[in-house]
Every structure is written in C-alpha cells, then in structure tokens.
Amino acid sequence: MSDPYQLAAQAAEALRSRFGIDGIDLALVLGSGWAQAAEGLGEPLGECPLDELPGFSAPVVAGHGGTLRLVRTASGSVAAIFTGRTHLYEARGVAPVVHGVRTAAAAGARRLLLTNGCGGIGHPAGAVVLIADQINLTGATPLVGPRFIDLTEVYSPALRALAKQVDPSLDEGIYCQFHGPAYETPAEVRMAQAIGGTLVGMSTALEAIAARELGLDVLGISLVTNAAAGIAQQPLTHAEVVEAGHTAQPRLRALLSGLLERL
C-alpha cells in the first residue's frame, strides 16, 4: 500500500505542474448543495477533473461536482476549490477520504474551508451554521500510529469570527459525523443530541482531524438541508438535500464570496 502522505505530495506536485503555480494559499472542500455556490469566485486560473490527479476518484454522490478549480481571490490568495469529496461509506478506506486535505497542505495551503449538507437538531432546514466543535462517531481516524494531535480547537475561532463579519446572522453548532450511508435513526439522533450534537452528517470530521494534524487552520460550515430523523415529520431523501442546496444558493454564494475577499 502506498504511503498516503507521499501520494498527497505527488498530487500536490501534479497540481503545481498542471496549473503552472508555485503553490496554493487556501483550499475549499464543497459538500452536498455547495458546488454551484462556488461559481464565479475569484479570477479563474484553471480547472481539471479531480480524478486526473494522483490518488483522487470521481465523486459518486449526486449534488457533488467532480472538479478541482483554482482561482485568485480579491485579496490575492490562490484558492483550490474541490467540488466533491470521497466519503467513508464508499469503503475505499480513510486515506482517500482525507486525500484532498493532505494534497492541499502539501501544495502549501495553510487554511481550509470544509462545507457540508447535514441534518439539523435544533437548527431549522435552510440554516447555515458554523461548526464550533465536532464529535467523531465513525469509529475511524485518519491518524495512524502514535500521532497525538491536540484537538482542543479543531475549528479556528479567528476564522469563525471572520465568517461572522461576512454574515452576522450565522449560528454555531456541534457537528456529529456518522459513518453512513444510511441516514441516522431517531434513536441515534437522540443520542447525538444527548452528547451535545446539533448537526448530523456523513463527512467533515475526519477531514478536520487530518487538517489539524498538518497544521491547517480550519473553518467548517454546514447547510442544514433537513431536520434530522425523529425531528422531521417525513422520511429523509437525498433529493431533499440537493433541493435545499439549490434554494440556498444566493446566501451560500454571498458567504463564500465574502470569505474569499478576506482570506
């Protein structure tokens, strides 16, 4: 099995070579419902299918794009926008789930914006919520061996404050990552609520751990696409997730645009 850090270094070198740049300053990973909101962010520097870079696969989930897009922000930073991600439930292992994060770090990024579509516990459908902390309920970790990483502040207080400058109405929540792909049961949602969770989903937490290992400052933002099981009065569907993303596009685009003007 290839070393995941070496594979990330190879992908980073392929990225620099393909786009003719020295490196990147920040990266964005766009979850369900977020890809269209990243259209028109900054000066385009180029794009390519994700699966043309070492170690990446095409996304398998509807609502995710499948490209890597590079832009220069209004502040002059070079941003890599990943319009898709690999999920743990795809059974490819943990390393592919965090490969984009490791590639971004190897390419020079020091800041990372992770987004997702998720279920809400106390947050209404359509809410955009900053992740203040997380609970990893997957039973997995991207860390291998004696890598003792401090997770006291997984999500940067400074970046959360910056996001609130862009949109003062943003709430904060605690994100619980489940393995998926089944949606959580009502009992699981009650468990998450009992231990402090206010958001439930199938991504983000493992990526955040990998990012903190590599020293990246992390900002996490969730779009609440539906009320969580047992709170919702109707069955959960992925079509509902995609539709919520479409409805929220103007707000998401304004938030991302405002952030990239400051990062």
PDB file of N, CA and C in Angstrom, residues 77-158:
ATOM      1  N   SER A  77      -4.877  35.839  -2.830  1.00  0.00           N
ATOM      2  CA  SER A  77      -4.549  34.461  -2.477  1.00  0.00           C
ATOM      3  C   SER A  77      -4.945  33.508  -3.607  1.00  0.00           C
ATOM      4  N   VAL A  78      -4.237  32.392  -3.700  1.00  0.00           N
ATOM      5  CA  VAL A  78      -4.599  31.332  -4.639  1.00  0.00           C
ATOM      6  C   VAL A  78      -5.390  30.274  -3.869  1.00  0.00           C
ATOM      7  N   ALA A  79      -6.611  30.046  -4.310  1.00  0.00           N
ATOM      8  CA  ALA A  79      -7.502  29.103  -3.641  1.00  0.00           C
ATOM      9  C   ALA A  79      -7.775  27.906  -4.529  1.00  0.00           C
ATOM     10  N   ALA A  80      -7.690  26.716  -3.944  1.00  0.00           N
ATOM     11  CA  ALA A  80      -8.057  25.477  -4.624  1.00  0.00           C
ATOM     12  C   ALA A  80      -9.438  25.071  -4.148  1.00  0.00           C
ATOM     13  N   ILE A  81     -10.364  24.905  -5.087  1.00  0.00           N
ATOM     14  CA  ILE A  81     -11.748  24.568  -4.756  1.00  0.00           C
ATOM     15  C   ILE A  81     -12.021  23.140  -5.213  1.00  0.00           C
ATOM     16  N   PHE A  82     -12.234  22.249  -4.254  1.00  0.00           N
ATOM     17  CA  PHE A  82     -12.553  20.853  -4.538  1.00  0.00           C
ATOM     18  C   PHE A  82     -14.069  20.718  -4.565  1.00  0.00           C
ATOM     19  N   THR A  83     -14.651  20.511  -5.747  1.00  0.00           N
ATOM     20  CA  THR A  83     -16.104  20.426  -5.858  1.00  0.00           C
ATOM     21  C   THR A  83     -16.537  18.963  -5.754  1.00  0.00           C
ATOM     22  N   GLY A  84     -16.225  18.370  -4.637  1.00  0.00           N
ATOM     23  CA  GLY A  84     -16.568  16.969  -4.392  1.00  0.00           C
ATOM     24  C   GLY A  84     -15.616  16.379  -3.376  1.00  0.00           C
ATOM     25  N   ARG A  85     -16.027  15.269  -2.789  1.00  0.00           N
ATOM     26  CA  ARG A  85     -15.194  14.602  -1.796  1.00  0.00           C
ATOM     27  C   ARG A  85     -15.491  13.109  -1.817  1.00  0.00           C
ATOM     28  N   THR A  86     -14.581  12.331  -1.243  1.00  0.00           N
ATOM     29  CA  THR A  86     -14.806  10.898  -1.024  1.00  0.00           C
ATOM     30  C   THR A  86     -15.342  10.711   0.385  1.00  0.00           C
ATOM     31  N   HIS A  87     -16.352   9.866   0.529  1.00  0.00           N
ATOM     32  CA  HIS A  87     -16.960   9.609   1.831  1.00  0.00           C
ATOM     33  C   HIS A  87     -16.499   8.267   2.393  1.00  0.00           C
ATOM     34  N   LEU A  88     -16.525   8.150   3.695  1.00  0.00           N
ATOM     35  CA  LEU A  88     -16.096   6.912   4.352  1.00  0.00           C
ATOM     36  C   LEU A  88     -16.964   5.733   3.927  1.00  0.00           C
ATOM     37  N   TYR A  89     -18.250   5.977   3.694  1.00  0.00           N
ATOM     38  CA  TYR A  89     -19.147   4.872   3.355  1.00  0.00           C
ATOM     39  C   TYR A  89     -18.889   4.284   1.970  1.00  0.00           C
ATOM     40  N   GLU A  90     -18.034   4.931   1.178  1.00  0.00           N
ATOM     41  CA  GLU A  90     -17.694   4.371  -0.132  1.00  0.00           C
ATOM     42  C   GLU A  90     -16.756   3.181  -0.019  1.00  0.00           C
ATOM     43  N   ALA A  91     -16.285   2.899   1.209  1.00  0.00           N
ATOM     44  CA  ALA A  91     -15.481   1.710   1.509  1.00  0.00           C
ATOM     45  C   ALA A  91     -14.138   1.691   0.795  1.00  0.00           C
ATOM     46  N   ARG A  92     -13.583   2.872   0.547  1.00  0.00           N
ATOM     47  CA  ARG A  92     -12.246   2.954  -0.041  1.00  0.00           C
ATOM     48  C   ARG A  92     -11.174   3.103   1.027  1.00  0.00           C
ATOM     49  N   GLY A  93     -11.597   3.263   2.275  1.00  0.00           N
ATOM     50  CA  GLY A  93     -10.664   3.473   3.369  1.00  0.00           C
ATOM     51  C   GLY A  93     -10.654   4.926   3.801  1.00  0.00           C
ATOM     52  N   VAL A  94      -9.970   5.192   4.912  1.00  0.00           N
ATOM     53  CA  VAL A  94      -9.940   6.544   5.453  1.00  0.00           C
ATOM     54  C   VAL A  94      -9.006   7.447   4.650  1.00  0.00           C
ATOM     55  N   ALA A  95      -7.877   6.920   4.190  1.00  0.00           N
ATOM     56  CA  ALA A  95      -6.892   7.753   3.490  1.00  0.00           C
ATOM     57  C   ALA A  95      -7.491   8.487   2.284  1.00  0.00           C
ATOM     58  N   PRO A  96      -8.294   7.824   1.426  1.00  0.00           N
ATOM     59  CA  PRO A  96      -8.898   8.563   0.312  1.00  0.00           C
ATOM     60  C   PRO A  96      -9.853   9.669   0.768  1.00  0.00           C
ATOM     61  N   VAL A  97     -10.493   9.485   1.935  1.00  0.00           N
ATOM     62  CA  VAL A  97     -11.423  10.487   2.452  1.00  0.00           C
ATOM     63  C   VAL A  97     -10.701  11.807   2.734  1.00  0.00           C
ATOM     64  N   VAL A  98      -9.464  11.718   3.221  1.00  0.00           N
ATOM     65  CA  VAL A  98      -8.725  12.925   3.612  1.00  0.00           C
ATOM     66  C   VAL A  98      -7.635  13.283   2.605  1.00  0.00           C
ATOM     67  N   HIS A  99      -7.629  12.613   1.451  1.00  0.00           N
ATOM     68  CA  HIS A  99      -6.567  12.850   0.470  1.00  0.00           C
ATOM     69  C   HIS A  99      -6.574  14.290  -0.042  1.00  0.00           C
ATOM     70  N   GLY A 100      -7.745  14.865  -0.239  1.00  0.00           N
ATOM     71  CA  GLY A 100      -7.817  16.244  -0.702  1.00  0.00           C
ATOM     72  C   GLY A 100      -7.208  17.211   0.303  1.00  0.00           C
ATOM     73  N   VAL A 101      -7.472  16.974   1.576  1.00  0.00           N
ATOM     74  CA  VAL A 101      -6.912  17.822   2.634  1.00  0.00           C
ATOM     75  C   VAL A 101      -5.394  17.712   2.648  1.00  0.00           C
ATOM     76  N   ARG A 102      -4.892  16.495   2.571  1.00  0.00           N
ATOM     77  CA  ARG A 102      -3.439  16.305   2.596  1.00  0.00           C
ATOM     78  C   ARG A 102      -2.778  16.874   1.346  1.00  0.00           C
ATOM     79  N   THR A 103      -3.456  16.762   0.217  1.00  0.00           N
ATOM     80  CA  THR A 103      -2.921  17.346  -1.016  1.00  0.00           C
ATOM     81  C   THR A 103      -2.854  18.859  -0.902  1.00  0.00           C
ATOM     82  N   ALA A 104      -3.913  19.462  -0.378  1.00  0.00           N
ATOM     83  CA  ALA A 104      -3.930  20.910  -0.216  1.00  0.00           C
ATOM     84  C   ALA A 104      -2.791  21.366   0.688  1.00  0.00           C
ATOM     85  N   ALA A 105      -2.576  20.652   1.794  1.00  0.00           N
ATOM     86  CA  ALA A 105      -1.487  21.011   2.706  1.00  0.00           C
ATOM     87  C   ALA A 105      -0.138  20.867   2.023  1.00  0.00           C
ATOM     88  N   ALA A 106       0.035  19.777   1.270  1.00  0.00           N
ATOM     89  CA  ALA A 106       1.305  19.545   0.578  1.00  0.00           C
ATOM     90  C   ALA A 106       1.558  20.594  -0.493  1.00  0.00           C
ATOM     91  N   ALA A 107       0.474  21.200  -1.015  1.00  0.00           N
ATOM     92  CA  ALA A 107       0.607  22.238  -2.035  1.00  0.00           C
ATOM     93  C   ALA A 107       0.796  23.622  -1.438  1.00  0.00           C
ATOM     94  N   GLY A 108       0.807  23.699  -0.102  1.00  0.00           N
ATOM     95  CA  GLY A 108       1.108  24.965   0.551  1.00  0.00           C
ATOM     96  C   GLY A 108      -0.013  25.631   1.303  1.00  0.00           C
ATOM     97  N   ALA A 109      -1.227  25.078   1.249  1.00  0.00           N
ATOM     98  CA  ALA A 109      -2.360  25.715   1.921  1.00  0.00           C
ATOM     99  C   ALA A 109      -2.140  25.752   3.427  1.00  0.00           C
ATOM    100  N   ARG A 110      -2.544  26.847   4.046  1.00  0.00           N
ATOM    101  CA  ARG A 110      -2.492  26.972   5.498  1.00  0.00           C
ATOM    102  C   ARG A 110      -3.883  27.135   6.099  1.00  0.00           C
ATOM    103  N   ARG A 111      -4.876  27.355   5.252  1.00  0.00           N
ATOM    104  CA  ARG A 111      -6.253  27.493   5.726  1.00  0.00           C
ATOM    105  C   ARG A 111      -7.161  26.598   4.895  1.00  0.00           C
ATOM    106  N   LEU A 112      -8.174  26.056   5.553  1.00  0.00           N
ATOM    107  CA  LEU A 112      -9.066  25.094   4.909  1.00  0.00           C
ATOM    108  C   LEU A 112     -10.498  25.402   5.285  1.00  0.00           C
ATOM    109  N   LEU A 113     -11.361  25.482   4.267  1.00  0.00           N
ATOM    110  CA  LEU A 113     -12.793  25.659   4.482  1.00  0.00           C
ATOM    111  C   LEU A 113     -13.501  24.369   4.099  1.00  0.00           C
ATOM    112  N   LEU A 114     -14.133  23.721   5.071  1.00  0.00           N
ATOM    113  CA  LEU A 114     -14.884  22.489   4.859  1.00  0.00           C
ATOM    114  C   LEU A 114     -16.370  22.807   4.922  1.00  0.00           C
ATOM    115  N   THR A 115     -17.126  22.368   3.917  1.00  0.00           N
ATOM    116  CA  THR A 115     -18.565  22.589   3.913  1.00  0.00           C
ATOM    117  C   THR A 115     -19.294  21.262   3.765  1.00  0.00           C
ATOM    118  N   ASN A 116     -20.546  21.250   4.162  1.00  0.00           N
ATOM    119  CA  ASN A 116     -21.355  20.033   4.027  1.00  0.00           C
ATOM    120  C   ASN A 116     -22.828  20.394   4.043  1.00  0.00           C
ATOM    121  N   GLY A 117     -23.638  19.444   3.604  1.00  0.00           N
ATOM    122  CA  GLY A 117     -25.072  19.477   3.824  1.00  0.00           C
ATOM    123  C   GLY A 117     -25.375  18.475   4.922  1.00  0.00           C
ATOM    124  N   CYS A 118     -26.236  18.805   5.869  1.00  0.00           N
ATOM    125  CA  CYS A 118     -26.409  17.913   7.026  1.00  0.00           C
ATOM    126  C   CYS A 118     -27.824  18.012   7.577  1.00  0.00           C
ATOM    127  N   GLY A 119     -28.106  17.153   8.549  1.00  0.00           N
ATOM    128  CA  GLY A 119     -29.364  17.196   9.278  1.00  0.00           C
ATOM    129  C   GLY A 119     -29.244  18.102  10.484  1.00  0.00           C
ATOM    130  N   GLY A 120     -30.335  18.747  10.838  1.00  0.00           N
ATOM    131  CA  GLY A 120     -30.310  19.678  11.951  1.00  0.00           C
ATOM    132  C   GLY A 120     -31.057  19.163  13.168  1.00  0.00           C
ATOM    133  N   ILE A 121     -30.465  19.388  14.343  1.00  0.00           N
ATOM    134  CA  ILE A 121     -31.118  19.129  15.626  1.00  0.00           C
ATOM    135  C   ILE A 121     -31.216  20.492  16.315  1.00  0.00           C
ATOM    136  N   GLY A 122     -32.327  21.148  16.213  1.00  0.00           N
ATOM    137  CA  GLY A 122     -32.451  22.476  16.784  1.00  0.00           C
ATOM    138  C   GLY A 122     -32.119  23.582  15.812  1.00  0.00           C
ATOM    139  N   HIS A 123     -31.551  23.242  14.675  1.00  0.00           N
ATOM    140  CA  HIS A 123     -31.326  24.207  13.603  1.00  0.00           C
ATOM    141  C   HIS A 123     -32.343  23.920  12.502  1.00  0.00           C
ATOM    142  N   PRO A 124     -33.065  24.900  12.025  1.00  0.00           N
ATOM    143  CA  PRO A 124     -34.092  24.640  11.012  1.00  0.00           C
ATOM    144  C   PRO A 124     -33.499  24.365   9.646  1.00  0.00           C
ATOM    145  N   ALA A 125     -34.249  23.669   8.815  1.00  0.00           N
ATOM    146  CA  ALA A 125     -33.827  23.450   7.433  1.00  0.00           C
ATOM    147  C   ALA A 125     -33.601  24.792   6.755  1.00  0.00           C
ATOM    148  N   GLY A 126     -32.492  24.901   6.026  1.00  0.00           N
ATOM    149  CA  GLY A 126     -32.132  26.145   5.369  1.00  0.00           C
ATOM    150  C   GLY A 126     -31.139  26.974   6.154  1.00  0.00           C
ATOM    151  N   ALA A 127     -30.908  26.639   7.426  1.00  0.00           N
ATOM    152  CA  ALA A 127     -29.952  27.395   8.232  1.00  0.00           C
ATOM    153  C   ALA A 127     -28.529  27.122   7.761  1.00  0.00           C
ATOM    154  N   VAL A 128     -27.672  28.132   7.849  1.00  0.00           N
ATOM    155  CA  VAL A 128     -26.245  27.989   7.584  1.00  0.00           C
ATOM    156  C   VAL A 128     -25.537  28.157   8.921  1.00  0.00           C
ATOM    157  N   VAL A 129     -24.777  27.137   9.317  1.00  0.00           N
ATOM    158  CA  VAL A 129     -24.277  27.045  10.687  1.00  0.00           C
ATOM    159  C   VAL A 129     -22.762  26.853  10.690  1.00  0.00           C
ATOM    160  N   LEU A 130     -22.054  27.671  11.462  1.00  0.00           N
ATOM    161  CA  LEU A 130     -20.625  27.471  11.668  1.00  0.00           C
ATOM    162  C   LEU A 130     -20.404  26.302  12.623  1.00  0.00           C
ATOM    163  N   ILE A 131     -19.446  25.455  12.293  1.00  0.00           N
ATOM    164  CA  ILE A 131     -19.128  24.335  13.181  1.00  0.00           C
ATOM    165  C   ILE A 131     -18.149  24.830  14.247  1.00  0.00           C
ATOM    166  N   ALA A 132     -18.589  24.788  15.504  1.00  0.00           N
ATOM    167  CA  ALA A 132     -17.750  25.221  16.614  1.00  0.00           C
ATOM    168  C   ALA A 132     -16.906  24.077  17.153  1.00  0.00           C
ATOM    169  N   ASP A 133     -17.411  22.845  17.035  1.00  0.00           N
ATOM    170  CA  ASP A 133     -16.691  21.661  17.517  1.00  0.00           C
ATOM    171  C   ASP A 133     -17.330  20.447  16.857  1.00  0.00           C
ATOM    172  N   GLN A 134     -16.740  19.288  17.073  1.00  0.00           N
ATOM    173  CA  GLN A 134     -17.245  18.089  16.412  1.00  0.00           C
ATOM    174  C   GLN A 134     -17.158  16.874  17.321  1.00  0.00           C
ATOM    175  N   ILE A 135     -17.955  15.863  16.953  1.00  0.00           N
ATOM    176  CA  ILE A 135     -17.928  14.557  17.610  1.00  0.00           C
ATOM    177  C   ILE A 135     -17.804  13.517  16.507  1.00  0.00           C
ATOM    178  N   ASN A 136     -16.725  12.750  16.550  1.00  0.00           N
ATOM    179  CA  ASN A 136     -16.463  11.739  15.526  1.00  0.00           C
ATOM    180  C   ASN A 136     -17.080  10.419  15.962  1.00  0.00           C
ATOM    181  N   LEU A 137     -18.187  10.045  15.330  1.00  0.00           N
ATOM    182  CA  LEU A 137     -18.898   8.810  15.675  1.00  0.00           C
ATOM    183  C   LEU A 137     -18.703   7.723  14.621  1.00  0.00           C
ATOM    184  N   THR A 138     -17.666   7.852  13.803  1.00  0.00           N
ATOM    185  CA  THR A 138     -17.445   6.881  12.734  1.00  0.00           C
ATOM    186  C   THR A 138     -16.698   5.644  13.204  1.00  0.00           C
ATOM    187  N   GLY A 139     -15.993   5.740  14.325  1.00  0.00           N
ATOM    188  CA  GLY A 139     -15.132   4.644  14.750  1.00  0.00           C
ATOM    189  C   GLY A 139     -13.845   4.583  13.959  1.00  0.00           C
ATOM    190  N   ALA A 140     -13.552   5.623  13.179  1.00  0.00           N
ATOM    191  CA  ALA A 140     -12.350   5.658  12.339  1.00  0.00           C
ATOM    192  C   ALA A 140     -11.565   6.934  12.615  1.00  0.00           C
ATOM    193  N   THR A 141     -10.318   6.942  12.173  1.00  0.00           N
ATOM    194  CA  THR A 141      -9.478   8.121  12.272  1.00  0.00           C
ATOM    195  C   THR A 141      -8.479   8.116  11.122  1.00  0.00           C
ATOM    196  N   PRO A 142      -8.088   9.289  10.620  1.00  0.00           N
ATOM    197  CA  PRO A 142      -7.048   9.331   9.591  1.00  0.00           C
ATOM    198  C   PRO A 142      -5.642   9.196  10.174  1.00  0.00           C
ATOM    199  N   LEU A 143      -5.531   9.258  11.486  1.00  0.00           N
ATOM    200  CA  LEU A 143      -4.226   9.181  12.138  1.00  0.00           C
ATOM    201  C   LEU A 143      -3.813   7.724  12.311  1.00  0.00           C
ATOM    202  N   VAL A 144      -2.566   7.434  11.985  1.00  0.00           N
ATOM    203  CA  VAL A 144      -2.059   6.071  12.093  1.00  0.00           C
ATOM    204  C   VAL A 144      -0.810   6.094  12.965  1.00  0.00           C
ATOM    205  N   GLY A 145      -0.771   5.217  13.978  1.00  0.00           N
ATOM    206  CA  GLY A 145       0.396   5.183  14.846  1.00  0.00           C
ATOM    207  C   GLY A 145       0.336   6.264  15.910  1.00  0.00           C
ATOM    208  N   PRO A 146       1.448   6.513  16.581  1.00  0.00           N
ATOM    209  CA  PRO A 146       1.476   7.464  17.702  1.00  0.00           C
ATOM    210  C   PRO A 146       1.496   8.920  17.244  1.00  0.00           C
ATOM    211  N   ARG A 147       0.414   9.346  16.626  1.00  0.00           N
ATOM    212  CA  ARG A 147       0.288  10.737  16.191  1.00  0.00           C
ATOM    213  C   ARG A 147      -0.712  11.413  17.126  1.00  0.00           C
ATOM    214  N   PHE A 148      -0.212  12.052  18.151  1.00  0.00           N
ATOM    215  CA  PHE A 148      -1.057  12.604  19.200  1.00  0.00           C
ATOM    216  C   PHE A 148      -1.334  14.081  18.904  1.00  0.00           C
ATOM    217  N   ILE A 149      -2.500  14.333  18.327  1.00  0.00           N
ATOM    218  CA  ILE A 149      -2.843  15.661  17.826  1.00  0.00           C
ATOM    219  C   ILE A 149      -3.809  16.351  18.790  1.00  0.00           C
ATOM    220  N   ASP A 150      -3.477  17.580  19.177  1.00  0.00           N
ATOM    221  CA  ASP A 150      -4.359  18.359  20.041  1.00  0.00           C
ATOM    222  C   ASP A 150      -5.576  18.830  19.247  1.00  0.00           C
ATOM    223  N   LEU A 151      -6.758  18.475  19.723  1.00  0.00           N
ATOM    224  CA  LEU A 151      -7.995  18.866  19.053  1.00  0.00           C
ATOM    225  C   LEU A 151      -8.834  19.798  19.923  1.00  0.00           C
ATOM    226  N   THR A 152      -8.152  20.543  20.792  1.00  0.00           N
ATOM    227  CA  THR A 152      -8.879  21.480  21.649  1.00  0.00           C
ATOM    228  C   THR A 152      -9.642  22.503  20.824  1.00  0.00           C
ATOM    229  N   GLU A 153      -9.005  22.984  19.764  1.00  0.00           N
ATOM    230  CA  GLU A 153      -9.669  23.933  18.861  1.00  0.00           C
ATOM    231  C   GLU A 153      -9.562  23.400  17.434  1.00  0.00           C
ATOM    232  N   VAL A 154     -10.436  22.461  17.092  1.00  0.00           N
ATOM    233  CA  VAL A 154     -10.431  21.911  15.743  1.00  0.00           C
ATOM    234  C   VAL A 154     -10.763  23.010  14.741  1.00  0.00           C
ATOM    235  N   TYR A 155     -11.768  23.819  15.080  1.00  0.00           N
ATOM    236  CA  TYR A 155     -12.246  24.860  14.179  1.00  0.00           C
ATOM    237  C   TYR A 155     -11.793  26.225  14.697  1.00  0.00           C
ATOM    238  N   SER A 156     -11.075  26.954  13.875  1.00  0.00           N
ATOM    239  CA  SER A 156     -10.410  28.184  14.265  1.00  0.00           C
ATOM    240  C   SER A 156     -11.384  29.258  14.766  1.00  0.00           C
ATOM    241  N   PRO A 157     -11.231  29.718  16.007  1.00  0.00           N
ATOM    242  CA  PRO A 157     -12.068  30.827  16.481  1.00  0.00           C
ATOM    243  C   PRO A 157     -11.886  32.085  15.631  1.00  0.00           C
ATOM    244  N   ALA A 158     -10.665  32.335  15.159  1.00  0.00           N
ATOM    245  CA  ALA A 158     -10.419  33.530  14.347  1.00  0.00           C
ATOM    246  C   ALA A 158     -11.161  33.460  13.020  1.00  0.00           C
TER     247      ALA A 158
END
